[in-house]
């Protein structure tokens, strides 16, 4: 099956710094990727839809200047958490849409961010 | 707008018994797909089963079956012969399609149900 990777799998950073998370589709081209955020024992909340070669579409309430998304190639989307604060600590999961395979959506393993 | 509701925050089942996880949904989309995912403590999202809104038969995948009742807008997951490894959080999700049948892409998730399988 299709594989989506995320890097890093976990990261600890200091308050005020920026962190970049990568999401890669390893064996298919993904024109669309999705970024989700999940707090412990809660549901996945869609943050934004990342489209290759165009601006991301953010969900209501998500600060686009704080969560920068770049989908520069058909296999890579990045999420940068700028000026991170402890409340940004969360589990971030990406998924990639494979239009060439029944429009299936494949999830990455997630990135656990801790801001101290 | 789409909404998925899972009313069971936690469920307990004895090993080897069957368990049903509830999911109800609401949507105005002409067609849609319903998904179930398993999320173990590692955090990865594992796809379990899919049901299309116009599928005539309920979906089955090994020990997983989906009890789809369109009129009631419910899509319950049935796990037969529970195993200790089934202990995890389970999410019901929906993806809508427009009138032309094109998927919107993004998934809407329910609140999740934590399943604990006892030996």
Short mmCIF file of N, CA, C and O in Angstrom, two decimals, chain B:
data_model
loop_
_atom_site.label_atom_id
_atom_site.label_comp_id
_atom_site.label_asym_id
_atom_site.label_seq_id
_atom_site.Cartn_x
_atom_site.Cartn_y
_atom_site.Cartn_z
N UNK B 1 -22.60 21.11 5.59
CA UNK B 1 -21.75 20.77 6.73
C UNK B 1 -21.96 19.31 7.10
O UNK B 1 -23.04 18.75 6.89
N UNK B 2 -20.91 18.73 7.61
CA UNK B 2 -20.98 17.33 8.00
C UNK B 2 -20.73 17.19 9.48
O UNK B 2 -19.96 17.96 10.06
N UNK B 3 -21.37 16.22 10.08
CA UNK B 3 -21.16 15.98 11.50
C UNK B 3 -21.16 14.48 11.77
O UNK B 3 -22.02 13.75 11.26
N UNK B 4 -20.20 14.05 12.55
CA UNK B 4 -20.10 12.65 12.97
C UNK B 4 -20.20 12.61 14.48
O UNK B 4 -19.52 13.37 15.18
N UNK B 5 -21.03 11.71 14.99
CA UNK B 5 -21.20 11.61 16.43
C UNK B 5 -20.92 10.19 16.91
O UNK B 5 -21.52 9.23 16.41
N UNK B 6 -20.00 10.08 17.84
CA UNK B 6 -19.74 8.80 18.50
C UNK B 6 -20.06 9.01 19.98
O UNK B 6 -19.39 9.77 20.66
N UNK B 7 -21.08 8.36 20.44
CA UNK B 7 -21.60 8.64 21.78
C UNK B 7 -20.97 7.80 22.88
O UNK B 7 -21.28 8.00 24.05
N UNK B 8 -20.10 6.90 22.52
CA UNK B 8 -19.48 6.03 23.52
C UNK B 8 -18.02 6.45 23.75
O UNK B 8 -17.16 6.10 22.96
N UNK B 9 -17.74 7.18 24.82
CA UNK B 9 -16.34 7.58 25.06
C UNK B 9 -15.45 6.37 25.29
O UNK B 9 -14.29 6.35 24.89
N UNK B 10 -16.00 5.36 25.97
CA UNK B 10 -15.22 4.16 26.25
C UNK B 10 -16.09 2.93 26.20
O UNK B 10 -17.28 2.97 26.54
N UNK B 11 -15.49 1.84 25.73
CA UNK B 11 -16.20 0.56 25.70
C UNK B 11 -15.26 -0.54 26.21
O UNK B 11 -14.04 -0.48 25.97
N UNK B 12 -15.86 -1.51 26.87
CA UNK B 12 -15.08 -2.64 27.37
C UNK B 12 -15.67 -3.92 26.79
O UNK B 12 -16.89 -4.05 26.66
N UNK B 13 -14.80 -4.85 26.43
CA UNK B 13 -15.28 -6.12 25.90
C UNK B 13 -14.33 -7.23 26.36
O UNK B 13 -13.13 -7.00 26.56
N UNK B 14 -14.91 -8.39 26.52
CA UNK B 14 -14.10 -9.56 26.90
C UNK B 14 -13.47 -10.14 25.63
O UNK B 14 -14.08 -10.14 24.55
N UNK B 15 -12.26 -10.60 25.79
CA UNK B 15 -11.57 -11.23 24.66
C UNK B 15 -12.45 -12.32 24.05
O UNK B 15 -13.16 -13.04 24.77
N UNK B 16 -12.43 -12.38 22.72
CA UNK B 16 -13.16 -13.36 21.92
C UNK B 16 -14.63 -13.02 21.74
O UNK B 16 -15.33 -13.71 20.97
N UNK B 17 -15.12 -11.99 22.41
CA UNK B 17 -16.51 -11.61 22.20
C UNK B 17 -16.59 -10.52 21.14
O UNK B 17 -15.60 -9.90 20.77
N UNK B 18 -17.81 -10.28 20.67
CA UNK B 18 -18.04 -9.24 19.67
C UNK B 18 -18.40 -7.93 20.36
O UNK B 18 -18.93 -7.91 21.47
N UNK B 19 -18.10 -6.82 19.68
CA UNK B 19 -18.43 -5.51 20.22
C UNK B 19 -18.88 -4.60 19.08
O UNK B 19 -18.40 -4.72 17.95
N UNK B 20 -19.83 -3.72 19.40
CA UNK B 20 -20.33 -2.76 18.41
C UNK B 20 -19.99 -1.35 18.87
O UNK B 20 -20.32 -0.97 20.00
N UNK B 21 -19.36 -0.61 17.99
CA UNK B 21 -19.05 0.80 18.25
C UNK B 21 -19.99 1.65 17.42
O UNK B 21 -20.10 1.47 16.21
N UNK B 22 -20.66 2.57 18.09
CA UNK B 22 -21.71 3.35 17.43
C UNK B 22 -21.18 4.57 16.71
O UNK B 22 -20.21 5.21 17.14
N UNK B 23 -21.84 4.90 15.62
CA UNK B 23 -21.51 6.10 14.86
C UNK B 23 -22.77 6.58 14.15
O UNK B 23 -23.42 5.81 13.44
N UNK B 24 -23.13 7.82 14.37
CA UNK B 24 -24.21 8.42 13.60
C UNK B 24 -23.64 9.64 12.88
O UNK B 24 -22.63 10.21 13.30
N UNK B 25 -24.30 10.02 11.80
CA UNK B 25 -23.76 11.11 10.99
C UNK B 25 -24.88 11.99 10.48
O UNK B 25 -26.06 11.61 10.49
N UNK B 26 -24.48 13.15 10.03
CA UNK B 26 -25.43 14.07 9.42
C UNK B 26 -24.71 14.79 8.29
O UNK B 26 -23.59 15.27 8.47
N UNK B 27 -25.36 14.86 7.15
CA UNK B 27 -24.76 15.52 6.01
C UNK B 27 -25.84 15.92 5.02
O UNK B 27 -26.90 15.29 4.98
N UNK B 28 -25.54 16.94 4.23
CA UNK B 28 -26.45 17.33 3.16
C UNK B 28 -25.88 16.96 1.79
O UNK B 28 -26.46 17.26 0.76
N UNK B 29 -24.74 16.29 1.79
CA UNK B 29 -24.11 15.90 0.53
C UNK B 29 -24.93 14.79 -0.14
O UNK B 29 -25.45 13.91 0.54
N UNK B 30 -25.01 14.83 -1.47
CA UNK B 30 -25.81 13.83 -2.17
C UNK B 30 -25.24 12.41 -2.07
O UNK B 30 -25.98 11.44 -2.16
N UNK B 31 -23.96 12.33 -1.93
CA UNK B 31 -23.35 11.01 -1.69
C UNK B 31 -22.14 11.22 -0.79
O UNK B 31 -21.63 12.34 -0.67
N UNK B 32 -21.69 10.15 -0.18
CA UNK B 32 -20.63 10.29 0.79
C UNK B 32 -20.01 8.93 1.07
O UNK B 32 -20.56 7.89 0.69
N UNK B 33 -18.89 8.96 1.74
CA UNK B 33 -18.23 7.73 2.15
C UNK B 33 -18.03 7.76 3.66
O UNK B 33 -17.79 8.81 4.25
N UNK B 34 -18.14 6.60 4.26
CA UNK B 34 -17.97 6.48 5.70
C UNK B 34 -16.78 5.57 5.98
O UNK B 34 -16.62 4.52 5.33
N UNK B 35 -15.96 5.95 6.91
CA UNK B 35 -14.73 5.24 7.21
C UNK B 35 -14.65 4.93 8.71
O UNK B 35 -15.17 5.68 9.53
N UNK B 36 -13.93 3.88 9.01
CA UNK B 36 -13.53 3.62 10.39
C UNK B 36 -12.02 3.46 10.43
O UNK B 36 -11.42 2.78 9.57
N UNK B 37 -11.42 4.11 11.44
CA UNK B 37 -9.99 4.03 11.65
C UNK B 37 -9.72 3.58 13.08
O UNK B 37 -10.46 3.88 14.00
N UNK B 38 -8.61 2.88 13.22
CA UNK B 38 -8.12 2.46 14.54
C UNK B 38 -6.85 3.26 14.84
O UNK B 38 -5.98 3.40 13.97
N UNK B 39 -6.77 3.79 16.05
CA UNK B 39 -5.57 4.52 16.44
C UNK B 39 -5.02 3.92 17.74
O UNK B 39 -5.52 4.21 18.83
N UNK B 40 -3.99 3.09 17.65
CA UNK B 40 -3.38 2.56 18.87
C UNK B 40 -2.58 3.65 19.58
O UNK B 40 -2.50 4.78 19.10
N UNK B 41 -2.00 3.30 20.70
CA UNK B 41 -1.29 4.30 21.51
C UNK B 41 -0.10 4.91 20.76
O UNK B 41 0.35 6.00 21.11
N UNK B 42 0.38 4.24 19.74
CA UNK B 42 1.50 4.79 18.96
C UNK B 42 1.08 6.02 18.15
O UNK B 42 1.93 6.80 17.72
N UNK B 43 -0.22 6.17 17.92
CA UNK B 43 -0.72 7.36 17.23
C UNK B 43 -1.02 7.17 15.75
O UNK B 43 -1.70 8.02 15.16
N UNK B 44 -0.53 6.12 15.14
CA UNK B 44 -0.79 5.96 13.71
C UNK B 44 -2.27 5.69 13.47
O UNK B 44 -2.95 5.10 14.29
N UNK B 45 -2.76 6.17 12.35
CA UNK B 45 -4.14 5.95 11.96
C UNK B 45 -4.19 4.75 11.02
O UNK B 45 -3.61 4.78 9.94
N UNK B 46 -4.91 3.73 11.43
CA UNK B 46 -5.00 2.50 10.65
C UNK B 46 -6.40 2.40 10.04
O UNK B 46 -7.39 2.33 10.76
N UNK B 47 -6.46 2.37 8.73
CA UNK B 47 -7.75 2.26 8.04
C UNK B 47 -8.31 0.85 8.25
O UNK B 47 -7.61 -0.14 8.09
N UNK B 48 -9.59 0.79 8.61
CA UNK B 48 -10.23 -0.50 8.85
C UNK B 48 -11.22 -0.89 7.77
O UNK B 48 -11.17 -2.00 7.24
N UNK B 49 -12.15 0.04 7.46
CA UNK B 49 -13.26 -0.36 6.60
C UNK B 49 -13.91 0.88 6.00
O UNK B 49 -13.87 1.97 6.60
N UNK B 50 -14.49 0.71 4.82
CA UNK B 50 -15.13 1.81 4.10
C UNK B 50 -16.52 1.39 3.61
O UNK B 50 -16.71 0.25 3.17
N UNK B 51 -17.46 2.35 3.69
CA UNK B 51 -18.81 2.11 3.18
C UNK B 51 -19.23 3.30 2.34
O UNK B 51 -19.23 4.44 2.83
N UNK B 52 -19.58 3.08 1.10
CA UNK B 52 -20.12 4.14 0.26
C UNK B 52 -21.61 4.27 0.49
O UNK B 52 -22.30 3.28 0.74
N UNK B 53 -22.11 5.48 0.36
CA UNK B 53 -23.52 5.71 0.68
C UNK B 53 -24.47 5.01 -0.28
O UNK B 53 -25.62 4.76 0.05
N UNK B 54 -23.99 4.66 -1.47
CA UNK B 54 -24.84 3.96 -2.42
C UNK B 54 -24.50 2.48 -2.55
O UNK B 54 -25.04 1.79 -3.42
N UNK B 55 -23.61 2.02 -1.68
CA UNK B 55 -23.29 0.58 -1.70
C UNK B 55 -24.51 -0.21 -1.23
O UNK B 55 -25.13 0.14 -0.22
N UNK B 56 -24.83 -1.26 -1.95
CA UNK B 56 -26.02 -2.04 -1.63
C UNK B 56 -25.81 -2.94 -0.42
O UNK B 56 -26.73 -3.24 0.32
N UNK B 57 -24.58 -3.38 -0.25
CA UNK B 57 -24.31 -4.31 0.85
C UNK B 57 -23.44 -3.66 1.90
O UNK B 57 -22.64 -2.77 1.61
N UNK B 58 -23.59 -4.13 3.13
CA UNK B 58 -22.73 -3.65 4.20
C UNK B 58 -21.31 -4.14 3.98
O UNK B 58 -21.09 -5.29 3.59
N UNK B 59 -20.36 -3.27 4.27
CA UNK B 59 -18.96 -3.62 4.05
C UNK B 59 -18.47 -4.58 5.13
O UNK B 59 -18.89 -4.53 6.29
N UNK B 60 -17.58 -5.48 4.72
CA UNK B 60 -16.92 -6.38 5.67
C UNK B 60 -15.45 -6.48 5.29
O UNK B 60 -15.08 -6.44 4.11
N UNK B 61 -14.61 -6.56 6.33
CA UNK B 61 -13.17 -6.74 6.13
C UNK B 61 -12.67 -7.60 7.27
O UNK B 61 -12.40 -7.13 8.37
N UNK B 62 -12.57 -8.89 7.00
CA UNK B 62 -12.10 -9.80 8.04
C UNK B 62 -13.02 -9.79 9.25
O UNK B 62 -14.21 -10.05 9.14
N UNK B 63 -12.48 -9.44 10.41
CA UNK B 63 -13.29 -9.42 11.64
C UNK B 63 -14.11 -8.14 11.78
O UNK B 63 -14.87 -8.00 12.75
N UNK B 64 -13.95 -7.21 10.85
CA UNK B 64 -14.67 -5.94 10.91
C UNK B 64 -15.84 -5.95 9.94
O UNK B 64 -15.70 -6.37 8.80
N UNK B 65 -16.96 -5.49 10.41
CA UNK B 65 -18.10 -5.29 9.53
C UNK B 65 -18.77 -3.97 9.90
O UNK B 65 -18.67 -3.51 11.04
N UNK B 66 -19.40 -3.38 8.91
CA UNK B 66 -20.03 -2.10 9.12
C UNK B 66 -21.53 -2.29 8.99
O UNK B 66 -22.00 -2.72 7.93
N UNK B 67 -22.25 -1.96 10.02
CA UNK B 67 -23.71 -2.04 10.01
C UNK B 67 -24.25 -0.70 9.57
O UNK B 67 -24.43 0.22 10.37
N UNK B 68 -24.50 -0.59 8.26
CA UNK B 68 -24.90 0.68 7.66
C UNK B 68 -26.42 0.75 7.56
O UNK B 68 -27.05 -0.08 6.89
N UNK B 69 -27.01 1.73 8.24
CA UNK B 69 -28.45 1.95 8.16
C UNK B 69 -28.65 3.39 7.69
O UNK B 69 -28.63 4.33 8.50
N UNK B 70 -28.85 3.51 6.40
CA UNK B 70 -28.87 4.84 5.78
C UNK B 70 -30.01 5.69 6.30
O UNK B 70 -29.86 6.88 6.53
N UNK B 71 -31.18 5.09 6.46
CA UNK B 71 -32.35 5.84 6.90
C UNK B 71 -32.14 6.40 8.31
O UNK B 71 -32.61 7.48 8.64
N UNK B 72 -31.41 5.67 9.12
CA UNK B 72 -31.14 6.10 10.48
C UNK B 72 -29.86 6.92 10.56
O UNK B 72 -29.48 7.39 11.63
N UNK B 73 -29.15 7.03 9.44
CA UNK B 73 -27.88 7.73 9.39
C UNK B 73 -26.92 7.18 10.44
O UNK B 73 -26.33 7.92 11.23
N UNK B 74 -26.79 5.88 10.43
CA UNK B 74 -25.85 5.25 11.36
C UNK B 74 -24.92 4.32 10.60
O UNK B 74 -25.29 3.73 9.57
N UNK B 75 -23.72 4.20 11.12
CA UNK B 75 -22.69 3.36 10.49
C UNK B 75 -21.85 2.73 11.59
O UNK B 75 -20.70 3.10 11.82
N UNK B 76 -22.45 1.79 12.27
CA UNK B 76 -21.78 1.18 13.41
C UNK B 76 -20.74 0.15 12.99
O UNK B 76 -20.95 -0.60 12.03
N UNK B 77 -19.66 0.10 13.71
CA UNK B 77 -18.59 -0.87 13.46
C UNK B 77 -18.78 -2.06 14.39
O UNK B 77 -18.93 -1.89 15.59
N UNK B 78 -18.75 -3.24 13.81
CA UNK B 78 -18.83 -4.46 14.60
C UNK B 78 -17.49 -5.19 14.49
O UNK B 78 -17.02 -5.46 13.39
N UNK B 79 -16.90 -5.46 15.64
CA UNK B 79 -15.66 -6.23 15.68
C UNK B 79 -16.00 -7.59 16.27
O UNK B 79 -16.49 -7.68 17.42
N UNK B 80 -15.77 -8.62 15.52
CA UNK B 80 -16.07 -9.97 16.03
C UNK B 80 -14.81 -10.57 16.63
O UNK B 80 -13.69 -10.19 16.31
N UNK B 81 -15.02 -11.51 17.56
CA UNK B 81 -13.90 -12.24 18.16
C UNK B 81 -12.77 -11.30 18.59
O UNK B 81 -11.64 -11.38 18.10
N UNK B 82 -13.09 -10.39 19.51
CA UNK B 82 -12.14 -9.37 19.94
C UNK B 82 -10.82 -9.99 20.42
O UNK B 82 -10.79 -11.06 21.04
N UNK B 83 -9.76 -9.25 20.11
CA UNK B 83 -8.42 -9.67 20.53
C UNK B 83 -7.80 -8.56 21.39
O UNK B 83 -8.20 -7.40 21.30
N UNK B 84 -6.83 -8.93 22.21
CA UNK B 84 -6.20 -7.93 23.08
C UNK B 84 -5.61 -6.79 22.26
O UNK B 84 -5.61 -5.63 22.69
N UNK B 85 -5.13 -7.12 21.08
CA UNK B 85 -4.55 -6.10 20.21
C UNK B 85 -5.56 -5.14 19.62
O UNK B 85 -5.18 -4.15 18.98
N UNK B 86 -6.83 -5.40 19.83
CA UNK B 86 -7.87 -4.48 19.35
C UNK B 86 -8.02 -3.28 20.28
O UNK B 86 -8.71 -2.31 19.93
N UNK B 87 -7.42 -3.34 21.45
CA UNK B 87 -7.51 -2.21 22.38
C UNK B 87 -6.87 -0.98 21.74
O UNK B 87 -5.68 -0.99 21.40
N UNK B 88 -7.67 0.06 21.56
CA UNK B 88 -7.21 1.26 20.86
C UNK B 88 -8.35 2.27 20.86
O UNK B 88 -9.44 2.01 21.37
N UNK B 89 -8.06 3.42 20.24
CA UNK B 89 -9.13 4.40 20.02
C UNK B 89 -9.64 4.19 18.60
O UNK B 89 -8.85 3.97 17.68
N UNK B 90 -10.95 4.27 18.42
CA UNK B 90 -11.56 4.04 17.12
C UNK B 90 -12.32 5.29 16.70
O UNK B 90 -13.09 5.86 17.47
N UNK B 91 -12.08 5.68 15.45
CA UNK B 91 -12.74 6.87 14.91
C UNK B 91 -13.60 6.51 13.71
O UNK B 91 -13.19 5.78 12.83
N UNK B 92 -14.78 7.09 13.72
CA UNK B 92 -15.65 7.05 12.56
C UNK B 92 -15.43 8.37 11.80
O UNK B 92 -15.24 9.42 12.43
N UNK B 93 -15.41 8.32 10.50
CA UNK B 93 -15.17 9.53 9.71
C UNK B 93 -16.01 9.52 8.45
O UNK B 93 -16.46 8.47 7.98
N UNK B 94 -16.21 10.71 7.90
CA UNK B 94 -17.02 10.86 6.69
C UNK B 94 -16.30 11.74 5.69
O UNK B 94 -15.60 12.69 6.06
N UNK B 95 -16.52 11.43 4.43
CA UNK B 95 -16.03 12.28 3.36
C UNK B 95 -17.14 12.46 2.35
O UNK B 95 -17.68 11.49 1.84
N UNK B 96 -17.49 13.71 2.09
CA UNK B 96 -18.62 13.96 1.22
C UNK B 96 -18.24 14.08 -0.25
O UNK B 96 -17.06 14.18 -0.59
N UNK B 97 -19.25 14.04 -1.09
CA UNK B 97 -19.07 14.24 -2.52
C UNK B 97 -20.09 15.25 -3.01
O UNK B 97 -21.19 15.33 -2.46
N UNK B 98 -19.72 16.00 -4.05
CA UNK B 98 -20.68 16.95 -4.57
C UNK B 98 -21.64 16.26 -5.53
O UNK B 98 -21.57 15.04 -5.73
N UNK B 99 -22.51 17.05 -6.12
CA UNK B 99 -23.53 16.46 -6.99
C UNK B 99 -22.93 15.75 -8.19
O UNK B 99 -23.53 14.82 -8.74
N UNK B 100 -21.74 16.16 -8.58
CA UNK B 100 -21.08 15.51 -9.71
C UNK B 100 -20.33 14.25 -9.33
O UNK B 100 -19.74 13.58 -10.18
N UNK B 101 -20.34 13.93 -8.04
CA UNK B 101 -19.67 12.72 -7.57
C UNK B 101 -18.22 12.93 -7.20
O UNK B 101 -17.52 11.99 -6.81
N UNK B 102 -17.75 14.17 -7.28
CA UNK B 102 -16.35 14.44 -6.93
C UNK B 102 -16.20 14.57 -5.43
O UNK B 102 -16.95 15.31 -4.78
N UNK B 103 -15.21 13.85 -4.91
CA UNK B 103 -14.98 13.89 -3.46
C UNK B 103 -14.42 15.24 -3.04
O UNK B 103 -13.61 15.85 -3.73
N UNK B 104 -14.86 15.68 -1.88
CA UNK B 104 -14.30 16.90 -1.31
C UNK B 104 -12.91 16.66 -0.75
O UNK B 104 -12.16 17.58 -0.51
N UNK B 105 -12.59 15.41 -0.48
CA UNK B 105 -11.25 15.09 -0.02
C UNK B 105 -11.12 15.02 1.47
O UNK B 105 -10.71 14.01 2.04
N UNK B 106 -11.45 16.09 2.15
CA UNK B 106 -11.16 16.12 3.58
C UNK B 106 -12.14 15.25 4.36
O UNK B 106 -13.29 15.07 4.00
N UNK B 107 -11.62 14.71 5.44
CA UNK B 107 -12.40 13.84 6.31
C UNK B 107 -12.89 14.61 7.53
O UNK B 107 -12.17 15.43 8.08
N UNK B 108 -14.10 14.29 7.96
CA UNK B 108 -14.63 14.81 9.22
C UNK B 108 -14.70 13.64 10.18
O UNK B 108 -15.29 12.60 9.87
N UNK B 109 -14.10 13.81 11.35
CA UNK B 109 -14.00 12.72 12.32
C UNK B 109 -14.98 12.89 13.47
O UNK B 109 -15.35 14.00 13.86
N UNK B 110 -15.38 11.75 14.04
CA UNK B 110 -16.14 11.76 15.27
C UNK B 110 -15.20 11.91 16.46
O UNK B 110 -13.98 12.02 16.30
N UNK B 111 -15.77 11.90 17.64
CA UNK B 111 -15.00 12.16 18.85
C UNK B 111 -14.12 10.97 19.25
O UNK B 111 -13.19 11.12 20.03
N UNK B 112 -14.45 9.81 18.74
CA UNK B 112 -13.67 8.63 19.04
C UNK B 112 -14.23 7.82 20.20
O UNK B 112 -14.92 8.35 21.08
N UNK B 113 -13.93 6.53 20.19
CA UNK B 113 -14.30 5.61 21.26
C UNK B 113 -13.07 4.81 21.65
O UNK B 113 -12.40 4.24 20.78
N UNK B 114 -12.77 4.82 22.94
CA UNK B 114 -11.63 4.03 23.42
C UNK B 114 -12.14 2.63 23.76
O UNK B 114 -12.99 2.47 24.64
N UNK B 115 -11.62 1.65 23.05
CA UNK B 115 -12.01 0.27 23.27
C UNK B 115 -10.94 -0.43 24.09
O UNK B 115 -9.75 -0.37 23.77
N UNK B 116 -11.38 -1.09 25.15
CA UNK B 116 -10.47 -1.88 25.97
C UNK B 116 -10.93 -3.33 25.94
O UNK B 116 -12.09 -3.61 26.25
N UNK B 117 -10.02 -4.21 25.54
CA UNK B 117 -10.34 -5.64 25.50
C UNK B 117 -9.70 -6.31 26.71
O UNK B 117 -8.49 -6.23 26.91
N UNK B 118 -10.53 -6.95 27.50
CA UNK B 118 -10.06 -7.65 28.71
C UNK B 118 -9.77 -9.11 28.40
O UNK B 118 -10.52 -9.74 27.67
N UNK B 119 -8.70 -9.66 29.02
CA UNK B 119 -8.41 -11.10 28.79
C UNK B 119 -9.40 -11.97 29.55
O UNK B 119 -10.11 -11.51 30.44
#
